Short mmCIF file of C-alpha atoms and ligand atoms in Angstrom, two decimals:
data_model
loop_
_atom_site.label_atom_id
_atom_site.label_comp_id
_atom_site.label_asym_id
_atom_site.label_seq_id
_atom_site.Cartn_x
_atom_site.Cartn_y
_atom_site.Cartn_z
CA UNK A 1 -50.62 -15.25 9.76
CA UNK A 2 -49.72 -11.73 9.58
CA UNK A 3 -49.96 -10.82 5.16
CA UNK A 4 -52.00 -13.43 3.75
CA UNK A 5 -55.12 -12.52 0.87
CA UNK A 6 -58.79 -12.03 2.09
CA UNK A 7 -60.79 -11.98 -0.83
CA UNK A 8 -57.71 -12.23 -3.25
CA UNK A 9 -56.04 -9.25 -1.89
CA UNK A 10 -52.80 -8.93 -0.23
CA UNK A 11 -53.42 -7.51 3.35
CA UNK A 12 -50.35 -7.17 6.02
CA UNK A 13 -52.35 -7.08 8.94
CA UNK A 14 -55.38 -5.63 8.75
CA UNK A 15 -54.27 -3.41 6.03
CA UNK A 16 -54.59 -3.89 1.96
CA UNK A 17 -51.23 -3.26 0.04
CA UNK A 18 -53.57 -1.93 -2.68
CA UNK A 19 -54.59 0.95 -0.49
CA UNK A 20 -51.21 1.67 0.99
CA UNK A 21 -49.83 1.58 -3.04
CA UNK A 22 -52.57 4.04 -3.98
CA UNK A 23 -51.40 6.33 -1.47
CA UNK A 24 -47.81 6.16 -1.11
CA UNK A 25 -47.10 4.88 -4.96
CA UNK A 26 -44.59 2.12 -5.88
CA UNK A 27 -41.92 0.57 -5.21
CA UNK A 28 -42.03 0.71 -1.23
CA UNK A 29 -41.17 -1.61 1.59
CA UNK A 30 -44.11 -2.52 3.77
CA UNK A 31 -43.59 -3.80 7.27
CA UNK A 32 -45.66 -5.46 9.57
CA UNK A 33 -45.23 -4.46 13.21
CA UNK A 34 -46.41 -7.58 14.50
CA UNK A 35 -44.52 -9.72 12.45
CA UNK A 36 -41.33 -8.87 14.33
CA UNK A 37 -42.79 -8.43 18.10
CA UNK A 38 -43.55 -12.14 16.94
CA UNK A 39 -39.89 -12.83 15.83
CA UNK A 40 -38.11 -11.26 18.58
CA UNK A 41 -40.64 -12.70 21.38
CA UNK A 42 -39.63 -16.06 20.11
CA UNK A 43 -36.29 -15.25 20.61
CA UNK A 44 -37.05 -13.82 24.27
CA UNK A 45 -39.18 -16.93 24.88
CA UNK A 46 -36.66 -19.87 23.77
CA UNK A 47 -33.57 -17.44 25.41
CA UNK A 48 -35.70 -17.00 28.69
CA UNK A 49 -34.03 -20.54 30.75
CA UNK A 50 -30.55 -17.86 30.66
CA UNK A 51 -29.60 -14.54 31.35
CA UNK A 52 -30.14 -13.32 28.27
CA UNK A 53 -29.34 -9.98 25.95
CA UNK A 54 -31.66 -9.90 22.36
CA UNK A 55 -28.96 -7.26 20.67
CA UNK A 56 -31.14 -6.59 17.18
CA UNK A 57 -28.72 -6.53 14.22
CA UNK A 58 -29.29 -2.90 13.14
CA UNK A 59 -27.44 -3.63 9.69
CA UNK A 60 -30.52 -5.84 8.47
CA UNK A 61 -32.95 -3.47 8.66
CA UNK A 62 -31.60 0.21 9.99
CA UNK A 63 -35.22 2.02 9.57
CA UNK A 64 -35.49 4.04 12.54
CA UNK A 65 -39.34 3.01 13.27
CA UNK A 66 -38.00 -0.58 12.96
CA UNK A 67 -35.11 -0.32 15.22
CA UNK A 68 -37.62 1.94 17.37
CA UNK A 69 -40.25 -0.76 17.67
CA UNK A 70 -37.29 -3.14 18.41
CA UNK A 71 -36.53 -1.03 21.64
CA UNK A 72 -40.10 -0.97 22.40
CA UNK A 73 -40.46 -4.77 22.55
CA UNK A 74 -36.99 -4.33 24.72
CA UNK A 75 -34.51 -5.18 22.53
CA UNK A 76 -31.02 -4.04 22.31
CA UNK A 77 -28.72 -3.59 19.39
CA UNK A 78 -25.92 -4.87 17.46
CA UNK A 79 -24.21 -2.13 15.55
CA UNK A 80 -21.28 -2.16 13.14
CA UNK A 81 -20.49 1.79 12.15
CA UNK A 82 -21.10 5.22 15.00
CA UNK A 83 -24.04 6.06 12.36
CA UNK A 84 -25.61 2.46 13.80
CA UNK A 85 -24.71 3.67 17.10
CA UNK A 86 -26.10 6.58 16.49
CA UNK A 87 -29.42 5.13 15.42
CA UNK A 88 -29.99 2.78 18.47
CA UNK A 89 -29.43 5.44 20.86
CA UNK A 90 -32.27 7.88 18.65
CA UNK A 91 -34.23 4.81 18.84
CA UNK A 92 -34.35 4.43 22.11
CA UNK A 93 -31.88 1.52 23.18
CA UNK A 94 -29.83 1.80 26.29
CA UNK A 95 -26.21 2.22 25.84
CA UNK A 96 -25.96 -0.85 28.21
CA UNK A 97 -27.74 -3.03 25.23
CA UNK A 98 -25.80 -2.41 22.64
CA UNK A 99 -22.47 -4.18 21.52
CA UNK A 100 -20.61 -3.06 18.86
CA UNK A 101 -18.99 -5.47 16.02
CA UNK A 102 -16.77 -4.80 12.53
CA UNK A 103 -13.24 -5.72 11.69
CA UNK A 104 -12.89 -1.90 10.68
CA UNK A 105 -14.42 0.28 13.66
CA UNK A 106 -13.04 4.11 13.24
CA UNK A 107 -11.19 5.80 16.44
CA UNK A 108 -13.58 8.45 16.02
CA UNK A 109 -16.80 5.37 16.30
CA UNK A 110 -14.76 3.88 19.04
CA UNK A 111 -14.69 7.26 20.91
CA UNK A 112 -18.26 6.99 20.15
CA UNK A 113 -19.12 3.95 22.03
CA UNK A 114 -16.74 4.24 24.94
CA UNK A 115 -17.93 7.91 25.76
CA UNK A 116 -21.48 6.01 25.57
CA UNK A 117 -20.46 3.09 27.88
CA UNK A 118 -21.76 0.22 25.56
CA UNK A 119 -21.85 -2.89 27.06
CA UNK A 120 -19.55 -4.39 25.05
CA UNK A 121 -16.64 -3.73 21.79
CA UNK A 122 -16.18 -7.10 19.83
CA UNK A 123 -12.71 -6.18 19.49
CA UNK A 124 -11.32 -7.79 15.93
CA UNK A 125 -7.19 -7.49 16.03
CA UNK A 126 -4.48 -7.03 18.24
CA UNK A 127 -4.49 -3.36 16.49
CA UNK A 128 -8.09 -2.78 17.35
CA UNK A 129 -7.45 -3.69 21.30
CA UNK A 130 -4.46 -0.77 21.47
CA UNK A 131 -6.96 1.27 19.89
CA UNK A 132 -9.39 0.78 22.06
CA UNK A 133 -7.34 1.15 25.10
CA UNK A 134 -5.26 4.25 23.77
CA UNK A 135 -9.30 5.71 23.18
CA UNK A 136 -10.56 4.60 26.26
CA UNK A 137 -7.14 6.57 28.36
CA UNK A 138 -7.98 9.68 26.76
CA UNK A 139 -11.39 9.83 27.22
CA UNK A 140 -10.19 8.61 31.33
CA UNK A 141 -12.97 5.42 30.96
CA UNK A 142 -12.91 2.07 31.09
CA UNK A 143 -13.56 0.29 28.00
CA UNK A 144 -15.89 -3.03 28.16
CA UNK A 145 -13.87 -5.32 25.27
CA UNK A 146 -14.56 -8.98 24.54
CA UNK A 147 -12.46 -10.73 21.46
CA UNK A 148 -14.40 -11.74 18.58
CA UNK A 149 -12.74 -14.67 17.94
CA UNK A 150 -12.72 -16.65 14.31
CA UNK A 151 -13.76 -20.19 15.50
CA UNK A 152 -12.48 -21.71 11.70
CA UNK A 153 -16.56 -23.11 11.03
CA UNK A 154 -18.12 -23.65 7.86
CA UNK A 155 -21.51 -21.54 8.23
CA UNK A 156 -22.36 -23.87 5.41
CA UNK A 157 -24.43 -20.92 3.50
CA UNK A 158 -23.47 -18.66 0.54
CA UNK A 159 -19.62 -17.62 0.54
CA UNK A 160 -20.56 -14.31 0.71
CA UNK A 161 -21.99 -14.50 4.06
CA UNK A 162 -20.11 -17.16 5.82
CA UNK A 163 -17.69 -15.17 7.70
CA UNK A 164 -16.19 -17.87 10.72
CA UNK A 165 -13.77 -19.69 8.36
CA UNK A 166 -9.84 -18.51 9.26
CA UNK A 167 -9.77 -17.46 5.57
CA UNK A 168 -12.40 -14.95 6.45
CA UNK A 169 -10.96 -11.15 7.50
CA UNK A 170 -13.72 -11.78 10.55
CA UNK A 171 -12.61 -12.39 13.88
CA UNK A 172 -9.17 -12.54 15.60
CA UNK A 173 -7.58 -16.21 14.82
CA UNK A 174 -8.10 -18.81 17.35
CA UNK A 175 -4.42 -19.21 18.41
CA UNK A 176 -3.65 -15.50 18.79
CA UNK A 177 -6.99 -14.93 20.82
CA UNK A 178 -5.44 -16.11 24.09
CA UNK A 179 -2.77 -14.18 23.88
CA UNK A 180 -4.27 -10.95 23.15
CA UNK A 181 -6.86 -11.83 26.10
CA UNK A 182 -3.25 -11.19 28.63
CA UNK A 183 -2.56 -8.58 26.51
CA UNK A 184 -5.75 -6.80 27.40
CA UNK A 185 -5.51 -7.51 31.18
CA UNK A 186 -2.58 -5.26 31.21
CA UNK A 187 -4.04 -2.31 30.04
CA UNK A 188 -5.73 -0.63 32.49
CA UNK A 189 -8.25 1.30 29.83
CA UNK A 190 -9.66 -2.19 29.52
CA UNK A 191 -12.69 -3.79 31.01
CA UNK A 192 -12.48 -7.22 29.90
CA UNK A 193 -15.79 -8.48 29.98
CA UNK A 194 -16.69 -11.12 26.88
CA UNK A 195 -16.04 -13.33 23.61
CA UNK A 196 -17.57 -13.21 20.73
CA UNK A 197 -18.17 -15.14 17.56
CA UNK A 198 -20.29 -14.79 14.47
CA UNK A 199 -19.75 -17.35 12.06
CA UNK A 200 -22.43 -16.45 9.23
CA UNK A 201 -25.21 -15.77 8.07
CA UNK A 202 -29.13 -17.47 6.68
CA UNK A 203 -27.78 -20.57 8.62
CA UNK A 204 -30.27 -23.15 7.90
CA UNK A 205 -28.42 -25.82 9.63
CA UNK A 206 -27.56 -26.26 13.66
CA UNK A 207 -24.32 -28.22 13.71
CA UNK A 208 -21.77 -25.04 12.50
CA UNK A 209 -23.84 -23.11 15.42
CA UNK A 210 -23.03 -26.50 17.27
CA UNK A 211 -19.11 -26.53 16.44
CA UNK A 212 -18.48 -22.68 16.82
CA UNK A 213 -20.78 -22.63 20.37
CA UNK A 214 -18.71 -26.02 21.60
CA UNK A 215 -15.52 -24.68 20.99
CA UNK A 216 -16.28 -21.03 22.52
CA UNK A 217 -16.82 -23.09 25.40
CA UNK A 218 -13.77 -24.52 26.06
CA UNK A 219 -11.92 -21.37 25.22
CA UNK A 220 -14.25 -19.91 28.00
CA UNK A 221 -12.67 -23.06 30.17
CA UNK A 222 -9.16 -22.58 29.50
CA UNK A 223 -9.54 -18.68 29.64
CA UNK A 224 -10.94 -19.15 33.33
CA UNK A 225 -8.39 -21.29 34.28
CA UNK A 226 -5.76 -18.75 33.17
CA UNK A 227 -7.15 -15.91 35.22
CA UNK A 228 -9.21 -14.37 32.34
CA UNK A 229 -12.25 -13.75 34.08
CA UNK A 230 -15.90 -14.18 31.20
CA UNK A 231 -18.65 -12.30 31.69
CA UNK A 232 -20.68 -12.62 28.28
CA UNK A 233 -20.78 -14.98 25.59
CA UNK A 234 -21.91 -13.14 22.38
CA UNK A 235 -22.75 -16.01 19.79
CA UNK A 236 -23.08 -13.25 16.72
CA UNK A 237 -26.64 -14.12 14.61
CA UNK A 238 -27.25 -15.75 11.43
CA UNK A 239 -29.99 -18.14 11.68
CA UNK A 240 -32.09 -18.44 8.71
CA UNK A 241 -35.28 -17.91 7.29
CA UNK A 242 -37.45 -19.29 4.77
CA UNK A 243 -37.45 -17.63 1.52
CA UNK A 244 -39.18 -20.80 -0.72
CA UNK A 245 -39.02 -24.14 1.11
CA UNK A 246 -36.05 -23.75 3.65
CA UNK A 247 -36.57 -25.38 7.00
CA UNK A 248 -35.07 -22.56 9.05
CA UNK A 249 -34.04 -24.15 12.92
CA UNK A 250 -36.69 -22.83 15.61
CA UNK A 251 -35.69 -20.03 18.04
CA UNK A 252 -36.15 -22.84 20.40
CA UNK A 253 -33.75 -25.52 18.43
CA UNK A 254 -31.49 -22.94 18.83
CA UNK A 255 -31.76 -22.33 22.24
CA UNK A 256 -31.27 -25.63 22.92
CA UNK A 257 -27.94 -25.88 20.90
CA UNK A 258 -27.14 -23.29 23.61
CA UNK A 259 -27.79 -24.94 26.58
CA UNK A 260 -26.21 -28.16 25.47
CA UNK A 261 -22.97 -26.37 24.49
CA UNK A 262 -22.89 -23.21 27.35
CA UNK A 263 -25.77 -23.82 29.63
CA UNK A 264 -22.94 -25.02 31.67
CA UNK A 265 -20.72 -21.91 31.98
CA UNK A 266 -23.88 -20.11 33.46
CA UNK A 267 -22.79 -16.82 31.67
CA UNK A 268 -25.19 -13.94 30.39
CA UNK A 269 -25.66 -14.97 26.86
CA UNK A 270 -25.97 -12.41 24.03
CA UNK A 271 -26.96 -12.61 20.65
CA UNK A 272 -27.52 -10.83 17.61
CA UNK A 273 -29.90 -11.70 15.34
CA UNK A 274 -31.04 -9.58 12.31
CA UNK A 275 -32.39 -11.64 9.34
CA UNK A 276 -34.75 -13.77 11.42
CA UNK A 277 -36.27 -11.00 13.19
CA UNK A 278 -37.07 -8.32 10.65
CA UNK A 279 -36.55 -10.57 7.12
CA UNK A 280 -40.00 -12.14 7.13
CA UNK A 281 -41.44 -8.59 8.40
CA UNK A 282 -40.91 -7.02 5.13
CA UNK A 283 -42.13 -7.18 1.83
CA UNK A 284 -40.99 -5.00 -1.73
CA UNK A 285 -44.37 -3.81 -3.28
CA UNK A 286 -43.77 -2.98 -6.78
CA UNK A 287 -45.66 -2.43 -10.15
CA UNK A 288 -45.15 -4.10 -13.33
CA UNK A 289 -44.27 -1.22 -15.86
CA UNK A 290 -44.36 -3.31 -18.94
CA UNK A 291 -44.16 -6.76 -19.81
CA UNK A 292 -42.01 -8.07 -23.16
CA UNK A 293 -42.29 -10.96 -24.95
CA UNK A 294 -39.35 -12.65 -27.01
CA UNK A 295 -38.25 -15.74 -28.88
CA UNK A 296 -37.10 -16.72 -25.61
CA UNK A 297 -38.69 -15.28 -22.88
CA UNK A 298 -41.57 -13.96 -21.23
CA UNK A 299 -40.06 -10.40 -19.28
CA UNK A 300 -42.42 -8.95 -16.72
CA UNK A 301 -40.75 -5.13 -15.79
CA UNK A 302 -40.76 -3.88 -12.49
CA UNK A 303 -40.52 -0.42 -11.06
CA UNK A 304 -38.13 -1.74 -8.58
CA UNK A 305 -34.88 -2.71 -8.96
CA UNK A 306 -31.74 -4.13 -7.78
CA UNK A 307 -31.04 -0.11 -6.14
CA UNK A 308 -34.01 -0.87 -3.99
CA UNK A 309 -33.46 -4.87 -3.31
CA UNK A 310 -30.04 -6.38 -4.48
CA UNK A 311 -30.39 -9.78 -2.61
CA UNK A 312 -30.79 -11.49 -5.65
CA UNK A 313 -27.94 -9.88 -8.09
CA UNK A 314 -25.71 -9.80 -4.78
CA UNK A 315 -26.56 -13.26 -3.04
CA UNK A 316 -27.80 -15.47 -5.88
CA UNK A 317 -31.30 -14.53 -3.54
CA UNK A 318 -34.52 -16.30 -4.30
CA UNK A 319 -37.79 -14.13 -3.17
CA UNK A 320 -41.13 -14.92 -3.75
CA UNK A 321 -42.84 -12.76 -5.99
CA UNK A 322 -46.91 -12.93 -5.32
CA UNK A 323 -50.12 -11.27 -6.77
CA UNK A 324 -51.11 -8.23 -4.51
CA UNK A 325 -54.41 -8.92 -6.17
CA UNK A 326 -54.81 -13.10 -7.19
CA UNK A 327 -57.19 -13.35 -10.06
CA UNK A 328 -56.34 -17.02 -10.43
CA UNK A 329 -55.37 -16.93 -13.65
CA UNK A 330 -53.68 -20.58 -14.89
CA UNK A 331 -49.39 -19.30 -14.56
CA UNK A 332 -46.80 -18.72 -16.98
CA UNK A 333 -43.25 -18.60 -16.97
CA UNK A 334 -41.72 -15.48 -16.74
CA UNK A 335 -38.16 -13.34 -15.77
CA UNK A 336 -39.02 -10.93 -13.66
CA UNK A 337 -36.75 -7.90 -13.89
CA UNK A 338 -35.74 -3.68 -13.08
CA UNK A 339 -35.21 -1.18 -14.77
CA UNK A 340 -32.02 -0.46 -14.14
CA UNK A 341 -29.22 -0.99 -17.10
CA UNK A 342 -27.88 -4.19 -15.31
CA UNK A 343 -28.39 -7.37 -16.61
CA UNK A 344 -28.15 -8.64 -13.10
CA UNK A 345 -30.92 -6.58 -11.99
CA UNK A 346 -33.20 -9.61 -12.46
CA UNK A 347 -35.38 -10.42 -9.20
CA UNK A 348 -36.56 -14.19 -10.76
CA UNK A 349 -35.79 -15.81 -13.43
CA UNK A 350 -38.34 -18.56 -15.38
CA UNK A 351 -40.66 -18.33 -12.50
CA UNK A 352 -44.04 -19.38 -12.63
CA UNK A 353 -46.48 -17.03 -11.63
CA UNK A 354 -49.88 -15.72 -12.24
CA UNK A 355 -49.48 -13.67 -16.24
CA UNK A 356 -49.10 -10.34 -15.04
CA UNK A 357 -50.13 -7.70 -16.99
CA UNK A 358 -48.09 -4.26 -16.89
CA UNK A 359 -50.26 -1.88 -14.11
CA UNK A 360 -50.39 -5.01 -11.30
CA UNK A 361 -48.95 -4.83 -8.17
CA UNK A 362 -46.56 -7.90 -7.37
CA UNK A 363 -44.74 -8.12 -3.41
CA UNK A 364 -41.62 -9.41 -3.49
CA UNK A 365 -41.72 -11.72 -0.28
CA UNK A 366 -39.75 -11.44 3.22
CA UNK A 367 -37.58 -8.40 1.80
CA UNK A 368 -37.56 -6.76 5.21
CA UNK A 369 -33.89 -8.24 6.02
CA UNK A 370 -31.02 -6.49 3.73
CA UNK A 371 -32.94 -4.50 1.77
CA UNK A 372 -33.96 -1.33 2.36
CA UNK A 373 -30.69 -1.16 4.24
CA UNK A 374 -28.88 -1.81 1.12
CA UNK A 375 -30.55 0.17 -1.04
CA UNK A 376 -29.15 2.82 -3.23
CA UNK A 377 -30.19 5.61 -5.31
CA UNK A 378 -27.88 4.15 -8.48
CA UNK A 379 -29.35 5.40 -11.46
CA UNK A 380 -30.53 8.21 -9.77
CA UNK A 381 -33.76 6.69 -8.11
CA UNK A 382 -34.88 7.51 -4.62
CA UNK A 383 -35.01 4.65 -2.56
CA UNK A 384 -37.92 3.19 -2.08
CA UNK A 385 -40.18 4.72 1.01
CA UNK A 386 -41.04 2.70 4.03
CA UNK A 387 -44.47 2.13 5.43
CA UNK A 388 -45.22 0.17 9.10
CA UNK A 389 -48.66 -1.66 9.53
CA UNK A 390 -49.53 -2.99 12.83
CA UNK A 391 -53.63 -4.06 12.58
CA UNK A 392 -55.83 -2.18 10.91
CA UNK A 393 -53.40 1.44 11.69
CA UNK A 394 -50.31 1.91 9.05
CA UNK A 395 -47.60 4.99 9.04
CA UNK A 396 -45.17 6.37 6.25
CA UNK A 397 -42.31 5.83 8.35
CA UNK A 398 -39.73 6.65 5.54
CA UNK A 399 -41.12 8.94 2.57
CA UNK A 400 -40.07 8.90 -0.58
CA UNK A 401 -37.42 11.65 -1.37
CA UNK A 402 -38.34 14.40 -4.15
CA UNK A 403 -35.51 14.71 -7.07
CA UNK A 404 -34.51 18.17 -5.50
CA UNK A 405 -34.56 16.39 -1.67
CA UNK A 406 -32.13 13.87 -3.26
CA UNK A 407 -29.86 16.69 -4.74
CA UNK A 408 -29.59 18.52 -0.56
CA UNK A 409 -25.82 19.51 -0.03
CA UNK A 410 -24.75 18.90 -3.55
CA UNK A 411 -22.80 22.07 -5.27
CA UNK A 412 -21.12 22.34 -8.48
CA UNK A 413 -18.03 24.15 -7.65
CA UNK A 414 -17.70 27.67 -9.59
CA UNK A 415 -14.85 26.80 -11.37
CA UNK A 416 -16.51 23.97 -13.07
CA UNK A 417 -18.80 26.01 -15.12
CA UNK A 418 -15.15 28.32 -16.02
CA UNK A 419 -13.67 27.59 -19.89
C1 LIG B 501 -24.27 -9.26 10.51
C2 LIG B 501 -24.31 -9.82 11.78
C3 LIG B 501 -24.86 -9.78 12.36
C4 LIG B 501 -26.52 -10.35 12.11
O1 LIG B 501 -26.54 -11.69 11.45
P1 LIG B 501 -28.10 -11.96 10.53
O2 LIG B 501 -27.89 -13.61 9.89
O3 LIG B 501 -28.74 -11.00 10.35
O4 LIG B 501 -28.88 -12.54 11.88
C5 LIG B 501 -25.05 -10.48 13.71
N1 LIG B 501 -23.66 -10.25 14.32
C6 LIG B 501 -22.67 -9.82 13.28
C7 LIG B 501 -21.69 -9.17 14.46
C8 LIG B 501 -23.12 -9.60 12.00
O5 LIG B 501 -21.83 -9.05 11.32
#
């Protein structure tokens, strides 16, 4: 239990959230190092029987302290941009523990990855394969490449986070992949080393994984019969977490599916979990500014908004919202909304919640993944500061920017002021 109440006060590990709020102001993100480590270790234990790398998906939370914690715990990184590659290296992750995913890697981004000699570039199209080969040749290097294949499997999750169906933009269509592998073998600047899939996010059912991994197993067998040798099988991320009443599969049951579908091949397994590493390790703490009673509704207006946490607006996501100090008063029904000038800026509709007077603190739970990393300065609001807790210690790992700092680097050309 890394998040819980003591004497009615919510704590992260052994630190009162109210104490942090008094120091850093609201809204802010707070992460539990212990929870993050426990999540990562669960993968490590479950995958111990395989040669496996756990390449944390940096886009879930790209805070330097979080990625550094992953590095210190022995994790690798799955990056989707040149920026994330820079960050992963800065956090101390070795190039041989980094894989690079994404449908639109630019020439410059690829050059960076090839120069660093990362473990694997997951190529998603014929044109990208050409580009990697060209870049590597120009640099006088050999690039480690895998093909990300599209297994045409329905992940049974929200449409915006389904990535493995043939109408999605991701991956190389199954029938083309074979041909591309043979083309890649003819390119001397490429070292063909793997195959990759990633079928979606917040998966709560193992069957789509089983289907996809089974298809990958067939593909690998076929490729090897044809003289294409595969060392790494990258299974992507996607394991869901419990936001409300979900029952996500455990790492053990996931590993069991890996064993059943791919175990006989004896390959190096790469997994790219994001949400399931950081999701339940973070909360967004916000203060109630006002409450407002209309004929239809009670609104609780918070100082956090959709610019800080966009998941409810973007994915219809449900986050548990709890009082930071529990009073035990009988609950009311309220909409919890942010201050942003958008009707979509709603954290919860018709939520049964302890009455929340202005000034009280709320914790939006399970906000560690796709929270801060998707935050923006919309409405010219600074992105929330971030705090990390370990045991009884805590540190502000990203301060809130001042308005002046938010303007840094912006200029106004002289002719703007000319009449
Ligand atoms: C987003 C992403 C992940 C991580 O997904 P989670 O659902 O957060 O585990 C892994 N691999 C790739 C290629 C991704 O795009």
